[in-house]
Coordinates of N, CA, C and O and ligand atoms in Angstrom, one line a residue:
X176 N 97.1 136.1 106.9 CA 96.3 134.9 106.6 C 96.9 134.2 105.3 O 97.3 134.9 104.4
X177 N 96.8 132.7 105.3 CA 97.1 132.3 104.5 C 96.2 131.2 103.7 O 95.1 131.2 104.3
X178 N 96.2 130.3 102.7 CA 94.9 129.4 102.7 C 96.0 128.3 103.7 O 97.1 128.3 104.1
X179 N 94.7 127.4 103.8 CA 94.5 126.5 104.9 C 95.5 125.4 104.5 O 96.1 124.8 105.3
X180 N 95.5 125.2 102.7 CA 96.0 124.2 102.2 C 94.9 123.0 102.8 O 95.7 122.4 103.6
X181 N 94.0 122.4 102.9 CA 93.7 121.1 102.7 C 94.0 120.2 102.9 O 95.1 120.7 103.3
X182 N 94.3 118.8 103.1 CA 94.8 117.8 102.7 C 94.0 116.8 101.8 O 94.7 116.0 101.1
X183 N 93.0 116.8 101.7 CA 92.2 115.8 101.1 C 90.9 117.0 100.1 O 90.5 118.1 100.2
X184 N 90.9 115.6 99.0 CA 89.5 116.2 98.3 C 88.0 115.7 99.0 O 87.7 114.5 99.2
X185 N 87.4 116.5 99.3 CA 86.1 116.6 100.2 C 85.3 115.4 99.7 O 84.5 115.0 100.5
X186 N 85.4 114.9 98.8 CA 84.3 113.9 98.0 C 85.1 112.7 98.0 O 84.5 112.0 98.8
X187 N 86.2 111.9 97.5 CA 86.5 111.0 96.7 C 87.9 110.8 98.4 O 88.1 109.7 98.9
X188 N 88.4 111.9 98.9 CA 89.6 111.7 100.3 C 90.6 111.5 99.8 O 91.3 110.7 100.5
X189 N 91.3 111.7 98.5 CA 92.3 111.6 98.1 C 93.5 112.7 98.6 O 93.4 113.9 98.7
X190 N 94.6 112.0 98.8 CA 95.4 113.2 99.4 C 95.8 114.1 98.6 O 95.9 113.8 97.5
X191 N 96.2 115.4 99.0 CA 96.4 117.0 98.1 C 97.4 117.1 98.7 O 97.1 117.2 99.9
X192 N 98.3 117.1 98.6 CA 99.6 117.7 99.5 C 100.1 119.2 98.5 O 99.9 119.5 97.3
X193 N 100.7 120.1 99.7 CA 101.1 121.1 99.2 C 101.4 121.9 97.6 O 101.0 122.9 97.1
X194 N 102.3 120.8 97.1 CA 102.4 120.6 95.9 C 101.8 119.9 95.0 O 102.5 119.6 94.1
X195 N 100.6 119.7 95.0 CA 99.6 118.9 94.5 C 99.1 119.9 92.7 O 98.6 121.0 92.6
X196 N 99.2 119.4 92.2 CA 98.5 120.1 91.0 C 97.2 119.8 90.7 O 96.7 120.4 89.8
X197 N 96.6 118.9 91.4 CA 95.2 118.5 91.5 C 94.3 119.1 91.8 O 93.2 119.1 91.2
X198 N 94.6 120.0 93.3 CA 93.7 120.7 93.9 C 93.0 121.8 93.5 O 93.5 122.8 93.0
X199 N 91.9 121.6 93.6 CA 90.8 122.6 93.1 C 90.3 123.6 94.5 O 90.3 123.0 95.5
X200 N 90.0 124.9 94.5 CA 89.4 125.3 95.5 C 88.5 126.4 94.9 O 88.6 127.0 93.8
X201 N 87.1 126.6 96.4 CA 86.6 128.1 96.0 C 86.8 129.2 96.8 O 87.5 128.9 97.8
X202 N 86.5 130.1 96.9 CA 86.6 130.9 97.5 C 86.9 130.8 99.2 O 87.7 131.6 99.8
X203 N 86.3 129.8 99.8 CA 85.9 129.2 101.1 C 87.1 128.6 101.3 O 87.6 128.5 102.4
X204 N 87.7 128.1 100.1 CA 88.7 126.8 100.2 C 88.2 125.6 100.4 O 88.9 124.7 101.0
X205 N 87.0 125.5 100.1 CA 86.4 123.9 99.9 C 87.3 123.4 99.1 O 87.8 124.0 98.1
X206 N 87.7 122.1 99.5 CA 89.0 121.2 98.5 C 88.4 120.5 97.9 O 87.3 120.2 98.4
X207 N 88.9 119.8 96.1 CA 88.3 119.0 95.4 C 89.4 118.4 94.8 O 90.3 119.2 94.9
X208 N 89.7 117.4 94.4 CA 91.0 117.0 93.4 C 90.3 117.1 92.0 O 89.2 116.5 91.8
X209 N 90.9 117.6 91.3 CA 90.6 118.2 89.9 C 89.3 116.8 89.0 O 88.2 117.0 88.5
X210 N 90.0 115.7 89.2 CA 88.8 114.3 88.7 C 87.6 114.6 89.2 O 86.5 114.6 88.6
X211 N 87.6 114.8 90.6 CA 86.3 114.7 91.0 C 85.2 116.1 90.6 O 84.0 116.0 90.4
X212 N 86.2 117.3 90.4 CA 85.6 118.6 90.1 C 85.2 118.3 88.2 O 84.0 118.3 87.8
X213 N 86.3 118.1 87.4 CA 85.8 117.4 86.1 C 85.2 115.9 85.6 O 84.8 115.7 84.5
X214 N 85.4 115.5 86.2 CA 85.0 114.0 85.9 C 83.4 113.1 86.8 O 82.3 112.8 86.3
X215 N 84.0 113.0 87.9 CA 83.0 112.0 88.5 C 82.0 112.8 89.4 O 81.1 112.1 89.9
X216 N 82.1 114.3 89.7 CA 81.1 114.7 89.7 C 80.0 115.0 88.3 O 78.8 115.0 88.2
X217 N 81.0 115.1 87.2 CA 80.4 115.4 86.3 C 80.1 114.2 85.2 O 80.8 113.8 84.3
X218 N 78.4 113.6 85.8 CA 78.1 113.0 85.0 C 76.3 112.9 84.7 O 75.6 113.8 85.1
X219 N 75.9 112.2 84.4 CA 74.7 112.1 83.5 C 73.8 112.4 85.1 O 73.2 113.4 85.0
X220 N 73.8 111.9 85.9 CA 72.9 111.8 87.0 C 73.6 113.4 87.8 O 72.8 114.3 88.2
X221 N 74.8 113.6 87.9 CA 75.3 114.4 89.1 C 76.4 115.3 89.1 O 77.4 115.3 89.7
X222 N 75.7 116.7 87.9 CA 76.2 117.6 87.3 C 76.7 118.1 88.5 O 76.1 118.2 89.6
X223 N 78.3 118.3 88.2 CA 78.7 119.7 89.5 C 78.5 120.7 88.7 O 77.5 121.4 89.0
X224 N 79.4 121.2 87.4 CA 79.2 122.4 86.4 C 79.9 123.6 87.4 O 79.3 124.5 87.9
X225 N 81.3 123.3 87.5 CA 82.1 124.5 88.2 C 80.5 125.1 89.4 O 79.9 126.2 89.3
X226 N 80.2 124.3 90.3 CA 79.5 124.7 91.3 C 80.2 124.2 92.7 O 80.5 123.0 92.6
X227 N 80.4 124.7 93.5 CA 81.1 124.4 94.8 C 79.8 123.8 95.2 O 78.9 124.5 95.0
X228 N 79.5 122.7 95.7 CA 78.9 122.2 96.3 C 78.2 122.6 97.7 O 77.1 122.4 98.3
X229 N 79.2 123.2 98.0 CA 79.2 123.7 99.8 C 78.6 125.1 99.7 O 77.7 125.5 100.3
X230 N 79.3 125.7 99.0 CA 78.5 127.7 98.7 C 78.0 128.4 97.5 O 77.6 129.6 97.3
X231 N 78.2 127.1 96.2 CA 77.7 127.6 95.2 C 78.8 128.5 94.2 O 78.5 128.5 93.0
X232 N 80.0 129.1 94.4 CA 81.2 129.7 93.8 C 81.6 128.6 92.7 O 81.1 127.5 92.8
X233 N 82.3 128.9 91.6 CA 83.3 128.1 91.4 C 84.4 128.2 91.8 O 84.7 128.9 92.7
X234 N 85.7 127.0 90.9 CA 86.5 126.3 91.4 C 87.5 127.2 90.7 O 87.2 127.8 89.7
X235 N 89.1 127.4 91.3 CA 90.3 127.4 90.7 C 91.0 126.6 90.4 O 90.5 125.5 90.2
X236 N 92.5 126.6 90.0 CA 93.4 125.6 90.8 C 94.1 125.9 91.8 O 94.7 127.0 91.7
X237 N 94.3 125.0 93.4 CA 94.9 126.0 94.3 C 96.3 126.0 93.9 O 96.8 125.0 93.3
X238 N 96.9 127.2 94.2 CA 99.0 127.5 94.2 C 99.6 126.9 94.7 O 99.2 126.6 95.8
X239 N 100.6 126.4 94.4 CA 101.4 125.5 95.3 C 102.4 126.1 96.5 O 102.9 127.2 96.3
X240 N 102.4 125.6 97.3 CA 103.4 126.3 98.5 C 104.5 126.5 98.3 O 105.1 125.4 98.6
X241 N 105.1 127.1 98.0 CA 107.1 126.4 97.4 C 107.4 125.9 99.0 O 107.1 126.2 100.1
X242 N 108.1 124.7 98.2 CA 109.2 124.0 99.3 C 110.5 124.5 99.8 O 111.3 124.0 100.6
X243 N 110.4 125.2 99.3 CA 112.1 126.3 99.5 C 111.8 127.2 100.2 O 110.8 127.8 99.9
X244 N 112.7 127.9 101.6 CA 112.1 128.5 102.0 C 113.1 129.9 101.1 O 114.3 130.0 101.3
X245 N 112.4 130.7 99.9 CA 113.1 131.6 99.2 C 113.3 133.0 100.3 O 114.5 133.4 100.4
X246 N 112.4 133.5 101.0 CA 112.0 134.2 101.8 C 111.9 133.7 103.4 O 111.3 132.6 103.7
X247 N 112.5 134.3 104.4 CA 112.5 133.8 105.5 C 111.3 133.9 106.3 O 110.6 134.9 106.5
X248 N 111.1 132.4 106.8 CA 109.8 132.4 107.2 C 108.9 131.8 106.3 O 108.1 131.2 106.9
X249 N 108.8 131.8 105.3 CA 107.5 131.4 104.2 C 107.8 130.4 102.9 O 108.1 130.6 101.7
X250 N 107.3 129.0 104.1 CA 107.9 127.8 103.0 C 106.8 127.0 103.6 O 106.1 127.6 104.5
X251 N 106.4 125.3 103.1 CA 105.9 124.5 103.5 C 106.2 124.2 105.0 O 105.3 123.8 105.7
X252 N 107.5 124.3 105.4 CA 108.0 124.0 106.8 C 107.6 124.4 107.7 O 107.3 123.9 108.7
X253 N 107.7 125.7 107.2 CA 107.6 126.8 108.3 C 105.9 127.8 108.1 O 105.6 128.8 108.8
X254 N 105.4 127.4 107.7 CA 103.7 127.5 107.2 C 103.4 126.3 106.7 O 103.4 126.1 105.5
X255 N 103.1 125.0 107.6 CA 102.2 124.1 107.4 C 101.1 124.2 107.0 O 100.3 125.1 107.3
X256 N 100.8 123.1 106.2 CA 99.4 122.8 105.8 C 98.4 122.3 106.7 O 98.9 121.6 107.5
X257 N 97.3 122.4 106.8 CA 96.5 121.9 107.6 C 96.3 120.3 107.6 O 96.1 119.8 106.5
X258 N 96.3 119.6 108.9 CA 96.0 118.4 108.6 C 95.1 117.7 109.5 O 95.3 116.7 110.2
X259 N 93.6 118.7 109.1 CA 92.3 118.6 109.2 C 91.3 117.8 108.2 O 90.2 118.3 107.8
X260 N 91.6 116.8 107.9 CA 90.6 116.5 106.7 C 89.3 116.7 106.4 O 88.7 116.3 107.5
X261 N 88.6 117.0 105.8 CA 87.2 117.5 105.0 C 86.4 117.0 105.0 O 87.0 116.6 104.0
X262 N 85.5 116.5 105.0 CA 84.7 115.3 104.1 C 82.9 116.3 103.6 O 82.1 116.9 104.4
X263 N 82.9 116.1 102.3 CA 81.3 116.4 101.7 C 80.3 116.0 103.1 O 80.2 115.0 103.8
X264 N 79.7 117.3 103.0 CA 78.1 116.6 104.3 C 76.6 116.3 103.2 O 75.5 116.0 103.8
X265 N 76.6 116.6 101.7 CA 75.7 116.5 100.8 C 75.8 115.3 100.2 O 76.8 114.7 99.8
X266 N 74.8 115.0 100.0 CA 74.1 113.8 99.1 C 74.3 114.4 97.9 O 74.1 115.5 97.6
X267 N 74.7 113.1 97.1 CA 74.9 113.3 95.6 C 73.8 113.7 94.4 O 74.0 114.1 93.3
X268 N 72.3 113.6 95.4 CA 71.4 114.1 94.7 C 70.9 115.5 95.0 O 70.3 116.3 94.2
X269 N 71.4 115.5 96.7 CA 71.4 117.1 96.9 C 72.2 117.6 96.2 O 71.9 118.7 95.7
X270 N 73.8 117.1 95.8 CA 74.3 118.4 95.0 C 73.9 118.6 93.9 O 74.1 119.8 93.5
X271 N 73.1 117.5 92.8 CA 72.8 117.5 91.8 C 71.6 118.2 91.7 O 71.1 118.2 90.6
X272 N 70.8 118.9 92.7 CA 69.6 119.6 92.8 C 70.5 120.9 92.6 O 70.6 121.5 91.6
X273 N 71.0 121.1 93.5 CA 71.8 122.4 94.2 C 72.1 122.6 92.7 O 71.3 123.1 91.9
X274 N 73.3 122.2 92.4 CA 73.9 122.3 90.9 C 72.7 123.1 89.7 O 72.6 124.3 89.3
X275 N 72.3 122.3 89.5 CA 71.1 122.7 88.7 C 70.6 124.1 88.8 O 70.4 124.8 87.8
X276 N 70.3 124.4 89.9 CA 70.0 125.7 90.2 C 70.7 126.8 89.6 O 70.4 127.6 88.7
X277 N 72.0 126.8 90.4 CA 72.9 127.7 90.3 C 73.8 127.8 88.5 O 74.1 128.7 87.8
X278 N 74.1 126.1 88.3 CA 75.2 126.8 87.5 C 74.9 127.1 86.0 O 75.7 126.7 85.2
X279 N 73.8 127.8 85.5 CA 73.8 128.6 84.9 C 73.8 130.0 84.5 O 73.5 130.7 83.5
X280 N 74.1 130.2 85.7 CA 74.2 131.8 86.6 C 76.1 132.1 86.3 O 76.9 131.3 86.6
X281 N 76.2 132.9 85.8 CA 77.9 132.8 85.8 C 78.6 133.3 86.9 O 78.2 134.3 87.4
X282 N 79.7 132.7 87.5 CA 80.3 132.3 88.5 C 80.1 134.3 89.3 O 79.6 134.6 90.4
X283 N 80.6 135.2 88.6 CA 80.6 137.1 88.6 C 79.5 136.9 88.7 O 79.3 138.1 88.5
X284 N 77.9 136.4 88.9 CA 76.9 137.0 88.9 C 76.0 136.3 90.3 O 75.0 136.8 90.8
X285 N 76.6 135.2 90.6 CA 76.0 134.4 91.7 C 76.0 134.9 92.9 O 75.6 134.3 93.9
Ligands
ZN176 ZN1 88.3 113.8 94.6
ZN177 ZN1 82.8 126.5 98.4

């Protein structure tokens, strides 16, 4: 098993490519690009607060895939990324309810 890699952030559809330093994931591998996980979720109306929207976890940064294949067999080439796009199925007031709930529960105790 490997992660799915993503292509897009679930909220905003911005592309994440392999090597992306933007990408955020949780456990599930719900994708976010790092703005939307700190920034434009995070505001006065529509706290995320490191809450995955979709299961409640928080967020990492995902690893990058090397482009090299150093190891035979296990490169971007040869383990593609998924190129299934995502998209949020919550309302921004549903997550900001959701949110609320959970994120002052620490991420080990949820
Ligand atoms: Zn985004
Ligand atoms: Zn999640």
């Amino acid at each position: 098993m490997a992660l799915e890699l993503r292509p897009n952030c679930e909220f905003c559809d911005v592309g994440l490519p392999p090597n992306s330093l933007d990408a955020r994931i949780c456990t599930y591998e719900c994708t976010f690009c790092a703005d939307c996980v700190e920034h434009k979720l995070y505001c006065v109306e529509h706290k995320l607060y490191n809450v995955c929207p979709n299961c409640g976890g928080g967020f990492v940064p995902r690893p990058i895939r090397p482009a090299t294949e150093w190891r035979p067999g296990l490169s971007v080439a040869k383990r593609p990324p998924s190129t299934k796009r995502v998209h949020l199925s919550y309302s921004l007031d549903d997550i900001a309810k959701y949110s609320a709930r959970i994120r002052d529960i620490p991420p080990e105790k949820r």
